[in-house]
Coordinates of C-alpha atoms in Angstrom, one line a residue:
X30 CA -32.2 11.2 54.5
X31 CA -32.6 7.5 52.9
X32 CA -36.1 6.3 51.6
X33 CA -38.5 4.5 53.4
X34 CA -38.2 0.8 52.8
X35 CA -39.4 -0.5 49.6
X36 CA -42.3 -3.2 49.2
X37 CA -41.1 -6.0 48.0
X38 CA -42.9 -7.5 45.3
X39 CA -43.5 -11.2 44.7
X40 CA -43.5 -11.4 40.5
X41 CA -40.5 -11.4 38.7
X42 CA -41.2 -7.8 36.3
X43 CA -41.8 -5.4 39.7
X44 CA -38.4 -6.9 41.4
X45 CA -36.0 -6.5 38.2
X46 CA -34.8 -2.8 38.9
X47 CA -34.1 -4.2 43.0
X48 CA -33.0 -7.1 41.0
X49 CA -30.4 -5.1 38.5
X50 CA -28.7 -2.7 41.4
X51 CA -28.1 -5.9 43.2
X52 CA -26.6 -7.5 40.1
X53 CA -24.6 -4.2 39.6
X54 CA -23.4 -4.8 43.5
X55 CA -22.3 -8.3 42.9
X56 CA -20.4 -7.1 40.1
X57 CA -18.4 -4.8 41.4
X58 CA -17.8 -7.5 43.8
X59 CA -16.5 -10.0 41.7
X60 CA -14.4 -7.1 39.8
X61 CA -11.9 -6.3 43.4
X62 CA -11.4 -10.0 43.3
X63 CA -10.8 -11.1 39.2
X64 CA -8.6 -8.2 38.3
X65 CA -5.6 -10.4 40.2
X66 CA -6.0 -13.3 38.0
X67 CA -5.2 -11.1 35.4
X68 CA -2.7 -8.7 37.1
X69 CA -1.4 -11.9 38.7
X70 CA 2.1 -11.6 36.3
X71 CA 2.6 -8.0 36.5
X72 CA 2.1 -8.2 40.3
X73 CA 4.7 -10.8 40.6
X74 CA 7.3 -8.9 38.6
X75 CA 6.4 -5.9 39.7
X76 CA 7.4 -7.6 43.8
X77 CA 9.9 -9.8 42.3
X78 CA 8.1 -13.2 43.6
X79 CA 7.4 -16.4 41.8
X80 CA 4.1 -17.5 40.4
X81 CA 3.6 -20.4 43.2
X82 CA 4.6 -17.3 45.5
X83 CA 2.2 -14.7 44.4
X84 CA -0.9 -17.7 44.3
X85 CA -1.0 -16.7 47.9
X86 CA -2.9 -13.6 47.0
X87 CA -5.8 -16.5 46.1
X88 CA -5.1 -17.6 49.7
X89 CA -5.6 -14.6 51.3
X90 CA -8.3 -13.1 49.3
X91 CA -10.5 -16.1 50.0
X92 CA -9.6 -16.9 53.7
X93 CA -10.6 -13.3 54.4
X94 CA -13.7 -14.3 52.4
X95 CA -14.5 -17.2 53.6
X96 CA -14.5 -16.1 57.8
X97 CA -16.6 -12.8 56.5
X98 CA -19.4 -15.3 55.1
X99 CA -19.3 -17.6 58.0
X100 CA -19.7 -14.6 60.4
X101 CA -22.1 -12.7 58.0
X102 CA -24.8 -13.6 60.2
X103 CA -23.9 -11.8 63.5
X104 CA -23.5 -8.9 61.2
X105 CA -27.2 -9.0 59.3
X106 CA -28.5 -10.0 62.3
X107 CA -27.6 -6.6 64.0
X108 CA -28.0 -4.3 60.8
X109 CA -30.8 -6.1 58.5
X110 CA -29.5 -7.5 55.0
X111 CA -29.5 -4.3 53.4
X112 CA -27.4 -2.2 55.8
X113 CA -25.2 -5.4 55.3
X114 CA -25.1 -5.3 51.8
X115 CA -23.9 -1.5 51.9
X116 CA -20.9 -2.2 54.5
X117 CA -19.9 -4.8 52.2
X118 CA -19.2 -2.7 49.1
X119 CA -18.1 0.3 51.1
X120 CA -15.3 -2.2 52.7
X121 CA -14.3 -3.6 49.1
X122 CA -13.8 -0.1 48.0
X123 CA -11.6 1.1 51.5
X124 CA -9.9 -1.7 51.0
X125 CA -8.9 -0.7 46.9
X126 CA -7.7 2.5 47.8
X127 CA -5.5 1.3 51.0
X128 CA -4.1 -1.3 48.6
X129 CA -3.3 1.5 46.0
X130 CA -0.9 2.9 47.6
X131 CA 0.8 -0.1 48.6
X132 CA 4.4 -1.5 47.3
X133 CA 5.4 -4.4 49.7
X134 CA 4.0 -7.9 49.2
X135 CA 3.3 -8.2 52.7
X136 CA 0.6 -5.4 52.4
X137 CA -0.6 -6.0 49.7
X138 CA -1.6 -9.7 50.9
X139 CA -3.1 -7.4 54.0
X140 CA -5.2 -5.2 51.9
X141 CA -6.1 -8.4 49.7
X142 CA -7.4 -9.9 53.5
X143 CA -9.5 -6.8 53.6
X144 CA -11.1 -6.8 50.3
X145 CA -11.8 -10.5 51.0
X146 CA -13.6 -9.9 54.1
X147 CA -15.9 -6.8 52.7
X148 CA -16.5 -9.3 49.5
X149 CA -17.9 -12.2 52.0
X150 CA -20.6 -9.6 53.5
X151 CA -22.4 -10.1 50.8
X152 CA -23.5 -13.1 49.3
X153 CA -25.9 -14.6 52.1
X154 CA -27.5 -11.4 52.5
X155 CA -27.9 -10.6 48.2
X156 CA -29.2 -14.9 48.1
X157 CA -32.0 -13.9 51.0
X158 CA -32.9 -10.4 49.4
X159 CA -33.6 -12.1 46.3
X160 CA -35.2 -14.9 47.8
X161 CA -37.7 -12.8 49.5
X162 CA -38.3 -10.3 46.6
X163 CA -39.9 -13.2 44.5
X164 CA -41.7 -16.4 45.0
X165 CA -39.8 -19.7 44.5
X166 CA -41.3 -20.0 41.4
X167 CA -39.2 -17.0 39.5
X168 CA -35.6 -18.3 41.8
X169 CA -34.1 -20.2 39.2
X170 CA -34.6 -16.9 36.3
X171 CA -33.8 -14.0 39.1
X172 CA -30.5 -16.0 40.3
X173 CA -29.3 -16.4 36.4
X174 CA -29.9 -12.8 36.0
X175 CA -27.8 -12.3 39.2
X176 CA -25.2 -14.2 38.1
X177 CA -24.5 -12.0 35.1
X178 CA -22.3 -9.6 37.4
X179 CA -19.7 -12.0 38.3
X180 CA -20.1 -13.3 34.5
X181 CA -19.5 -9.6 33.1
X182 CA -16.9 -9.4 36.0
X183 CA -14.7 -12.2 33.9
X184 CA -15.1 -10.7 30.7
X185 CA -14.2 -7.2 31.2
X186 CA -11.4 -7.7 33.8
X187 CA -8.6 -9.0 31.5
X188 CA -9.6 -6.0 28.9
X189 CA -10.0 -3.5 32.0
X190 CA -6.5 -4.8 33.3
X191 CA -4.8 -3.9 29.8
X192 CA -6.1 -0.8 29.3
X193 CA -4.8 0.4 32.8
X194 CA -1.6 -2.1 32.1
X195 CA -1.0 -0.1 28.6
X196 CA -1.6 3.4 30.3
X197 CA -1.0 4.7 33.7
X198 CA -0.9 1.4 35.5
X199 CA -3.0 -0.8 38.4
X200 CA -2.5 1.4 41.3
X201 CA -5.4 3.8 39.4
X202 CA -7.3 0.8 38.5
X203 CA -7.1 0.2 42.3
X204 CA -8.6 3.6 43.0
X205 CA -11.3 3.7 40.2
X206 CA -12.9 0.4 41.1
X207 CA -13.0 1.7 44.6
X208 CA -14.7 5.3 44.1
X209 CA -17.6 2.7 41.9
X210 CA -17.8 0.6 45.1
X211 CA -18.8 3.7 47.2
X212 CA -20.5 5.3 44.9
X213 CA -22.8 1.9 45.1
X214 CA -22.8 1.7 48.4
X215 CA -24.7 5.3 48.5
X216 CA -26.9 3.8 45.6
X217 CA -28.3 1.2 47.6
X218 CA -28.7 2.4 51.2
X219 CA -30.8 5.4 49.7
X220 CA -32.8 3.2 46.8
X221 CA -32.0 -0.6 47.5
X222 CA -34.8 -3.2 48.8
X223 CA -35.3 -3.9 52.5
X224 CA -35.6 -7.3 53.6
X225 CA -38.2 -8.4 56.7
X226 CA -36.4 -10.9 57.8
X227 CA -32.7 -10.9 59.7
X228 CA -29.8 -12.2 59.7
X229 CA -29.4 -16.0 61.4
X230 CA -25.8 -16.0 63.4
X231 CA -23.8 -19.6 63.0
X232 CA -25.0 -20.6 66.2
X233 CA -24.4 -24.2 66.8
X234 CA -27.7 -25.1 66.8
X235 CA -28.3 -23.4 63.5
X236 CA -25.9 -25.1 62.4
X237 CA -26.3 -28.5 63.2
X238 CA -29.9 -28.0 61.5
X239 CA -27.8 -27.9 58.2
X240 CA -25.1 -30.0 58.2
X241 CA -27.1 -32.7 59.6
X242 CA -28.7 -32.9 56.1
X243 CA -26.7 -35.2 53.8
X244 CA -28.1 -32.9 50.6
X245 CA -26.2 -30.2 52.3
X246 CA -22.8 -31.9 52.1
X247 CA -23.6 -32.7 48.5
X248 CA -24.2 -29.1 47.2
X249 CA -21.3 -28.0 49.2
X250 CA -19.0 -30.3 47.3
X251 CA -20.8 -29.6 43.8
X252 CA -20.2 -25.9 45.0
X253 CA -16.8 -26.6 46.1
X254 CA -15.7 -28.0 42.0
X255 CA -17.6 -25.2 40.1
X256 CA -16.4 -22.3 42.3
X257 CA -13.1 -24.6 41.5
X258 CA -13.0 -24.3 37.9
X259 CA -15.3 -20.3 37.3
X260 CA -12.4 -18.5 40.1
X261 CA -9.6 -20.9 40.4
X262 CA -8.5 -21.7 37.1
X263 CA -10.2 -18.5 35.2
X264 CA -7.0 -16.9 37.7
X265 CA -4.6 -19.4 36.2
X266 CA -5.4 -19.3 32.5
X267 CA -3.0 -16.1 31.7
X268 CA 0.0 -18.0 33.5
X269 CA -0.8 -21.1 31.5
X270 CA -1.2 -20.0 28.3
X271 CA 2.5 -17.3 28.3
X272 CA 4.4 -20.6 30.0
X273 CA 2.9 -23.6 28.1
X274 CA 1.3 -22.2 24.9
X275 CA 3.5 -19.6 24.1
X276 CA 1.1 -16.4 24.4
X277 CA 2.1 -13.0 25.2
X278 CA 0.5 -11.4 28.3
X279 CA -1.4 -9.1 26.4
X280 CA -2.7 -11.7 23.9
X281 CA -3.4 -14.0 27.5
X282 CA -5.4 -11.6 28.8
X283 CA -7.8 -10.5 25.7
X284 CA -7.8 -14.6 25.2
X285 CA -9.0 -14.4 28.7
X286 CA -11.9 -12.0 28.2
X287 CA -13.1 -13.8 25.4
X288 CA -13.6 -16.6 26.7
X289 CA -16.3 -16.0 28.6
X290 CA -18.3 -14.2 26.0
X291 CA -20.3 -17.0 24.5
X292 CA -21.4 -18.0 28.8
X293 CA -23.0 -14.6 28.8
X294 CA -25.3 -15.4 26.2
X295 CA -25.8 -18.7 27.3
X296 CA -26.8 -17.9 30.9
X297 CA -30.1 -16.2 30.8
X298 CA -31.5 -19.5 29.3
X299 CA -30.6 -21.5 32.2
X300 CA -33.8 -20.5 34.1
X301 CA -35.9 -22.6 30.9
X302 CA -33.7 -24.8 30.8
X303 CA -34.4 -26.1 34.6
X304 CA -38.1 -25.8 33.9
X305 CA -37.4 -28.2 30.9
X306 CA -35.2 -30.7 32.3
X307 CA -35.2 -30.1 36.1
X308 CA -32.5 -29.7 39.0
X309 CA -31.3 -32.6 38.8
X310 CA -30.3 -33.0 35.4
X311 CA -29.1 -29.6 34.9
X312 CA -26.6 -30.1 38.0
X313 CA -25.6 -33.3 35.6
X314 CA -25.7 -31.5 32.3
X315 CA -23.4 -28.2 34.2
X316 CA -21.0 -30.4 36.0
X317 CA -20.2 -33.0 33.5
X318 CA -19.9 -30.1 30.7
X319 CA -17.6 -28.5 33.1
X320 CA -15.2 -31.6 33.6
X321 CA -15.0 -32.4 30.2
X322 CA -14.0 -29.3 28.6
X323 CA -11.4 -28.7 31.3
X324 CA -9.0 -31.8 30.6
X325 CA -10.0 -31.0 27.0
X326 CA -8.1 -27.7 27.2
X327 CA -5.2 -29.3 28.7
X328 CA -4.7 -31.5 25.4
X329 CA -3.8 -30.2 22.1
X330 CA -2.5 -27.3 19.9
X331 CA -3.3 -23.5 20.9
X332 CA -7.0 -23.5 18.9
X333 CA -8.2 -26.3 20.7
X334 CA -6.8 -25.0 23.9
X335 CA -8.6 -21.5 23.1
X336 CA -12.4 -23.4 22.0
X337 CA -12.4 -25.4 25.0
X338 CA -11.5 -22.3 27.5
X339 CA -14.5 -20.6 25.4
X340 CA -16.9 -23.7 25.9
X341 CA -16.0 -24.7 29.2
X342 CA -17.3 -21.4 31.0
X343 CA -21.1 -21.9 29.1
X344 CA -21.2 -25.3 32.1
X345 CA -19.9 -24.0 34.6
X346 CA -21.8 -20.4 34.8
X347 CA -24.7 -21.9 34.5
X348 CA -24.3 -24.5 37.5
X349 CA -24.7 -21.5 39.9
X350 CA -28.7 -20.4 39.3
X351 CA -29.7 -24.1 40.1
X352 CA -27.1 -24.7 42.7
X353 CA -28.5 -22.1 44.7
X354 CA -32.2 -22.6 43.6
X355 CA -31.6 -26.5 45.0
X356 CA -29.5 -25.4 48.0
X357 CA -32.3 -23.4 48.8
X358 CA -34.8 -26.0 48.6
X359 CA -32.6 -29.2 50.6
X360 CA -31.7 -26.7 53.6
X361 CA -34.2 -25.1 56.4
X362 CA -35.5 -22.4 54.7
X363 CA -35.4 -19.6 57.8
X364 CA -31.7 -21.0 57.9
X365 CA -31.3 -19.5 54.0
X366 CA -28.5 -17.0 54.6
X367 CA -26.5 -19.8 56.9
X368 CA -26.6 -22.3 54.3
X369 CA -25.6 -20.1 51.7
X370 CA -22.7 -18.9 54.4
X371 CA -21.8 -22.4 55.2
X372 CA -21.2 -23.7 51.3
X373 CA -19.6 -20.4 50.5
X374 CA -17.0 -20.8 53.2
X375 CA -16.2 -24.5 51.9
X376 CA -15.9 -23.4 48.4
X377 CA -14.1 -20.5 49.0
X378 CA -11.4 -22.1 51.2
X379 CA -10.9 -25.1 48.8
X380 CA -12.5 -24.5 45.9
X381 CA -11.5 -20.5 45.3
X382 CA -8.3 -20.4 47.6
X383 CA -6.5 -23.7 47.9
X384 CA -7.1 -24.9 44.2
X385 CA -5.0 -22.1 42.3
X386 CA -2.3 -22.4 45.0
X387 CA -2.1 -26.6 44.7
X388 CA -2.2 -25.8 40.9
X389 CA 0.2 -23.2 40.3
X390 CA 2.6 -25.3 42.9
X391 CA 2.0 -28.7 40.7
X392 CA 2.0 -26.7 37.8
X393 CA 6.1 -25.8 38.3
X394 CA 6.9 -29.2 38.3
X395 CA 4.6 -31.2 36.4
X396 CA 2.9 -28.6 34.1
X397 CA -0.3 -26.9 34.0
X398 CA -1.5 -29.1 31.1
X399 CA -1.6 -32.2 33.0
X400 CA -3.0 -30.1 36.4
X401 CA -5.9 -29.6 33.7
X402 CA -6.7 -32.7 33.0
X403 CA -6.4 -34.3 36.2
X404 CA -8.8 -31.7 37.6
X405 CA -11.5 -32.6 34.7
X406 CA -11.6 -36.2 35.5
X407 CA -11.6 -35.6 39.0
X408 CA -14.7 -33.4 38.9
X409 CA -16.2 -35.9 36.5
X410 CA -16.3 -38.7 39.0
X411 CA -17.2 -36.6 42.2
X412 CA -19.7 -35.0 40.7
X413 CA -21.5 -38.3 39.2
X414 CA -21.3 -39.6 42.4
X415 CA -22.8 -37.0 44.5
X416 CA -25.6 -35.6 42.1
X417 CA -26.9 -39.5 42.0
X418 CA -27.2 -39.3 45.6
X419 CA -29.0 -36.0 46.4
X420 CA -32.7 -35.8 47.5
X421 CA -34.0 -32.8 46.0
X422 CA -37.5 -31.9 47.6
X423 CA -40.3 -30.9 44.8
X424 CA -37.4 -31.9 42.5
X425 CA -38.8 -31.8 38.5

C-alpha cells in the first residue's frame, strides 16, 4: 500500500529530501536521452547510416517529447502531478528495454518516439511540485539544485557509454538504465510529495492567457537557444571533435564528460548569484557567456577547442534556475505547468530537435567549425535583443 500524502513544507531544509528524489528522477530522465549523443557513432555504424542520417534520432526523441509536454496537462489533470511523474519514468524505462532488443533503424527511431514521450511527462509536473513545496523566495536555489540531474546526466553519460562500449555493449546499457527508471518509479509513488493542485489541460483559453503575454514569447526564445546549445550541440561534440580535430571516439567521449565538470560546481551558486545581481542580469550574464564561448570553440587548435567546450557549459547550465524562476513569475501563476509545457515544446522542437539535425546537415558541407560559430553570434544578438525587452514583475 503507498503512504499517505506528504505535507509539503514551505522552507527550503524540510523540502530537500522531496527535493533530492525529484532531482534523482530528472536524472535518470536526462540519462535515456544523452546516452545517444554519445552512442550517436557507434549507432550509426552499427545500422550503417550517415551522421546527417542518424541526427534523426534528435528528431524523434524530441518530437515525441515535445507533444508529451504539450499534452502533459490532460494527463495531471486526471492523475495529480505525482501519479504523473511515476508514469513518466516507468514509460522511459519500458521504452529502454523495447529498444534493447532492437536492430533495425526504423525501430529504434520508434522506441526513441517512446522514450521521448515518457521523458515529456515530466517536466511541468516536477516545475509545479517544486513550486508548491517552497515559497518563491527559495525558487531560484531549489531549481539549481534540480538542475544538477541533467548536469550529472552530461558528465557521466560519455564515461557510462564507454564503459558499456569497452565491455558487453549498449543493448545492456539499454536494459540497466531501464530497471533504475522502474525501480524510481516504485520510489516515488510509495515516498514522493503530493501536490494539491492539478494539472491545467492546453485548453485554448488557457492558452491564450499565456501567449498573449509578450514576456512569454521572450523566455520561450531565450529557452529555445540554451536548450540549443546544453542538448543540441553537447550531442554533436563527439562527431566534431573525431571529424574536424582529429580525436578518437574514446578520447571524444571522456573529452565529453569532462567538460561539464567545472558547470557542476559552478551551479549551486547560481541561486546567490540572482540574489546579487537579479534576473535580469543573470539571463544577460548566462546567455552572452553562452554565445561567446561557443564560436570560441569553433576557432583554434585542439586546447582551445577543449577550454572553451569546458567554459561554455558553466553559462549555459546556469541559465536554466532563473529561466524558470522568471518564467514563473511573467506567466499566470495557476497556469504554471502550461507555461512550462508551452516553452518546453518550443525548445524541444527547435531548440533540442531541429538544431542538431540543421547542424550535422551544414556540418557535411560546410564544417562543424563554422556551424559553431555562426550559432554563437546568432545567440548573441537574439538574446540581447529579447532580454532588453522583457518585463520581469518584482524583477531585482
Amino acid at each position: 500500500m503507498p503512504s499517505t500524502p506528504n505535507t509539503l513544507p514551505a522552507g527550503f531544509t524540510p523540502a530537500l529530501p522531496a527535493l533530492i528524489l525529484l532531482t534523482t528522477i530528472f536524472f535518470a530522465n536526462f540519462l535515456a536521452r544523452t546516452i545517444f549523443g554519445p552512442l550517436l557513432l557507434p549507432i550509426s555504424q552499427t545500422m550503417g547510416q550517415g551522421l546527417a542520417n542518424s541526427a534523426k534520432i534528435y528528431v524523434f526523441l524530441f518530437s515525441g517529447y515535445s507533444v508529451s509536454v504539450l499534452c502533459t496537462g490532460f494527463v495531471s489533470q486526471y492523475l495529480g502531478h505525482k501519479n504523473t511523474i511515476v508514469l513518466s519514468v516507468s514509460l522511459i524505462g519500458l521504452a529502454l528495454l523495447g529498444l534493447s532488443w532492437t536492430h533495425s533503424f526504423p525501430a529504434l527511431l520508434a522506441w526513441v518516439i517512446c522514450i521521448g514521450v515518457g521523458a515529456g511527462l515530466y517536466m511541468p509536473s516536477g516545475v509545479v511540485t517544486i513550486t508548491e513545496t517552497l515559497s518563491s523566495a527559495y525558487w531560484g536555489r531549489a531549481f539549481a539544485v534540480h538542475e544538477l540531474g541533467p548536469n550529472l546526466s552530461f558528465i557521466l553519460a560519455p564515461f557510462i557509454v564507454e564503459l558499456f562500449l569497452s565491455t558487453i555493449g549498449y543493448s545492456l546499457l539499454f536494459r540497466v538504465i531501464a530497471l533504475c527508471c522502474l525501480g524510481l518509479a516504485g520510489v516515488y509513488y510509495h515516498f514522493g510529495p503530493t501536490t494539491k493542485r492539478p494539472g491545467v489541460p492546453p485548453m485554448l483559453g488557457n492558452i491564450r492567457a499565456i501567449i498573449s503575454k509578450p514576456a512569454f514569447w521572450i523566455m520561450a526564445t531565450l529557452f529555445v537557444l540554451a536548450v540549443g546549445i546544453e542538448i543540441g550541440v553537447y550531442n554533436l561534440v563527439p562527431a566534431f571533435l573525431t571529424s574536424e580535430r582529429g580525436v578518437s571516439r574514446e578520447d571524444a567521449n571522456i573529452i565529453l564528460g569532462c567538460s561539464r565538470l567545472l558547470a557542476l560546481f559552478c551551479l549551486p551558486a547560481t541561486g546567490w548569484v540572482i540574489d546579487r545581481i537579479g534576473y535580469r542580469q543573470t539571463l544577460y550574464l548566462c546567455l552572452a557567456g553562452t554565445a561567446i564561448t561557443t564560436s570560441l570553440a569553433g576557432i583554434g587548435p585542439l586546447w582551445w577547442t577543449i577550454a572553451m567546450l569546458g567554459l561554455q557549459p558553466v553559462f549555459v547550465v546556469c541559465f536554466f534556475p532563473v529561466g524558470f524562476a522568471v518564467l514563473s513569475l511573467v506567466c499566470p501563476q495557476n497556469t504554471s505547468d502550461l507555461s512550462v509545457s508551452l516553452t518546453i515544446t518550443c525548445s524541444s522542437v527547435l531548440g533540442a530537435g531541429l538544431l542538431p539535425f540543421s547542424m550535422a546537415w551544414a556540418g557535411e558541407r560546410i564544417g562543424l567549425s563554422l556551424c559553431f560559430i555562426l550559432l554563437g553570434v546568432f545567440i548573441l544578438s537574439v538574446s540581447a535583443l529579447a532580454i532588453k525587452n522583457l518585463h520581469i514583475p518584482q524583477n531585482s
